Amino acid sequence: MTRKVPTPRRRESSLSREQIVEASIALLDASGESGLTFRALAEHLATGAGAIYWHVASKSDLLTAACDAIVARSLHATARKSAAPKPAIRALALALFDAIDTHPWVGSALTRAPGSLPMVRILERIGQQVVALGVPGAAQWTTTNALLSYILGVSGQNAANAHLAREQGFERDSFLGEVSAEWAQLDGAEFPFTRSVAAHMLAHDDRADFLAGVDLILAGIPAARRR
Amino acid sequence: MTRKVPTPRRRESSLSREQIVEASIALLDASGESGLTFRALAEHLATGAGAIYWHVASKSDLLTAACDAIVARSLHATARKSAAPKPAIRALALALFDAIDTHPWVGSALTRAPGSLPMVRILERIGQQVVALGVPGAAQWTTTNALLSYILGVSGQNAANAHLAREQGFERDSFLGEVSAEWAQLDGAEFPFTRSVAAHMLAHDDRADFLAGVDLILAGIPAARRR
DNA sequence: ACCTGAACACCGTTCAAGT
DNA sequence: ACCTGAACACCGTTCAAGT
């Protein structure tokens, strides 16, 4: 993070970390995690594969940086609304859900980078609202963690669905149709619940269900305190 | 899934899908997701890489099968205790947490296989208890989904911590120490919450916090119904 | 029916050599 | 200080050929 004063003497159009991250995001959005390749990146940036390593430590460094750019952007867009804590948490949750829906690779990449900067950004924002909610000190960590896990968990699953559907050339709807049909054919004695929700899962609205789950957790917070 | 009657005529010690899955689990446990390689697997099984493709469709098929073996085993171990719904959900959650802690690769692999058999097994078990809890029809899917996402989300994060720590050659504790120290040095104006929980995160018990979160959601269920 | 192993088309990463 | 591009040590997957 210590940035030395640069003395740009050579050509002005030299490679920069931001350029590389931006190009990475474009590749990731276009063709998923497998689309991010040092060779593809080099071609995209009209340079050699080795050049990228001057600005970036490794592929996982690059992926984390790309994640952080998306997360920071998304959090920035929902910042400073100064709403009450619970509406603020709902807005935050939806912003992340939408960001991960738009950039499905963010979901799985975040999971593999615990304690990294993008995760800390989210933790911080949720935590501040949990504190504002009046949750006592000892429960703040647990409550924030529960919300964080739910938000990233469901958003990630939703994105994985979308990604898998696209990968198999289906529309998202017809992919859900496939899964629903599979579930409906499961053994009734062994999988009664899954069979019973097969129809609902076909018709459901991912975003609305996601928000309902957030509300479920939010509802549990005062209830848990009252015990 | 249609299994033709096999006519084993050649040598009795032929390769089987179960053998391959078992060897895969061993490799995954020993050296993580990057340790599962068709070449390593072939060497382990004293065969050629191509032979494995006779029994397995692809690497992702193999990974899903390995996941399913672990999940099925773990669910079977906690089956038929016929406890009340909430204790049953807690026991189920802990069993999965422990299984993913022991086999960290299960956490990330599950995320990438939505709608697959191992996921359905878990969905089914949680769903049955949610139904037993008396949650009305319309809310069953959402409630089950929330629990599923929380359980897999937190377990996955915990496993990712363990895996990352091991990868970097740290003990788990000293890895958490690193992260905690980093958090304590964050900018106080921008990251007040993260700074304030840095100490707690060092001392906390992952398993206990995980269970507390499950209780938080369980507490929210009746509260949400009462609205 | 099942296995072998070479071959194909890729990867991330390194590094001498250039400017 | 920054870039080039060949080279290294790998991958998953395929497929003719064997038994």
CSV table of C-alpha atoms in Angstrom, one decimal, chain A residues 1 3 6 8 12 14 19 34 36 56 65 103-104 120 128 144 150-151 167 171 184 186 190 197 200 217 224:
chain,number,residue,atom,x,y,z
A,1,MET,CA,0.0,0.0,0.0
A,3,ARG,CA,3.0,4.1,-3.0
A,6,PRO,CA,6.3,7.8,-9.6
A,8,PRO,CA,6.9,8.8,-15.4
A,12,GLU,CA,2.5,8.2,-21.1
A,14,SER,CA,2.1,2.8,-19.9
A,19,GLN,CA,-6.3,-0.6,-16.4
A,34,SER,CA,-12.6,-19.2,-16.6
A,36,LEU,CA,-9.8,-14.4,-16.8
A,56,VAL,CA,0.0,-7.5,-10.1
A,65,ALA,CA,-8.7,-6.4,-6.7
A,103,HIS,CA,-21.1,-9.9,-11.7
A,104,PRO,CA,-21.6,-13.6,-10.7
A,120,VAL,CA,-13.8,-6.0,5.4
A,128,GLN,CA,-22.1,0.0,11.8
A,144,THR,CA,-23.0,-9.0,11.9
A,150,TYR,CA,-26.7,-14.8,4.7
A,151,ILE,CA,-26.2,-12.0,2.3
A,167,GLU,CA,-23.0,-22.0,-19.2
A,171,GLU,CA,-32.2,-19.2,-20.3
A,184,ALA,CA,-40.7,-33.2,-8.9
A,186,LEU,CA,-37.5,-37.4,-6.8
A,190,GLU,CA,-37.1,-39.9,0.7
A,197,VAL,CA,-41.4,-27.0,-3.0
A,200,HIS,CA,-42.8,-22.9,-5.6
A,217,ILE,CA,-32.9,-12.4,10.6
A,224,ALA,CA,-32.9,-12.9,20.7
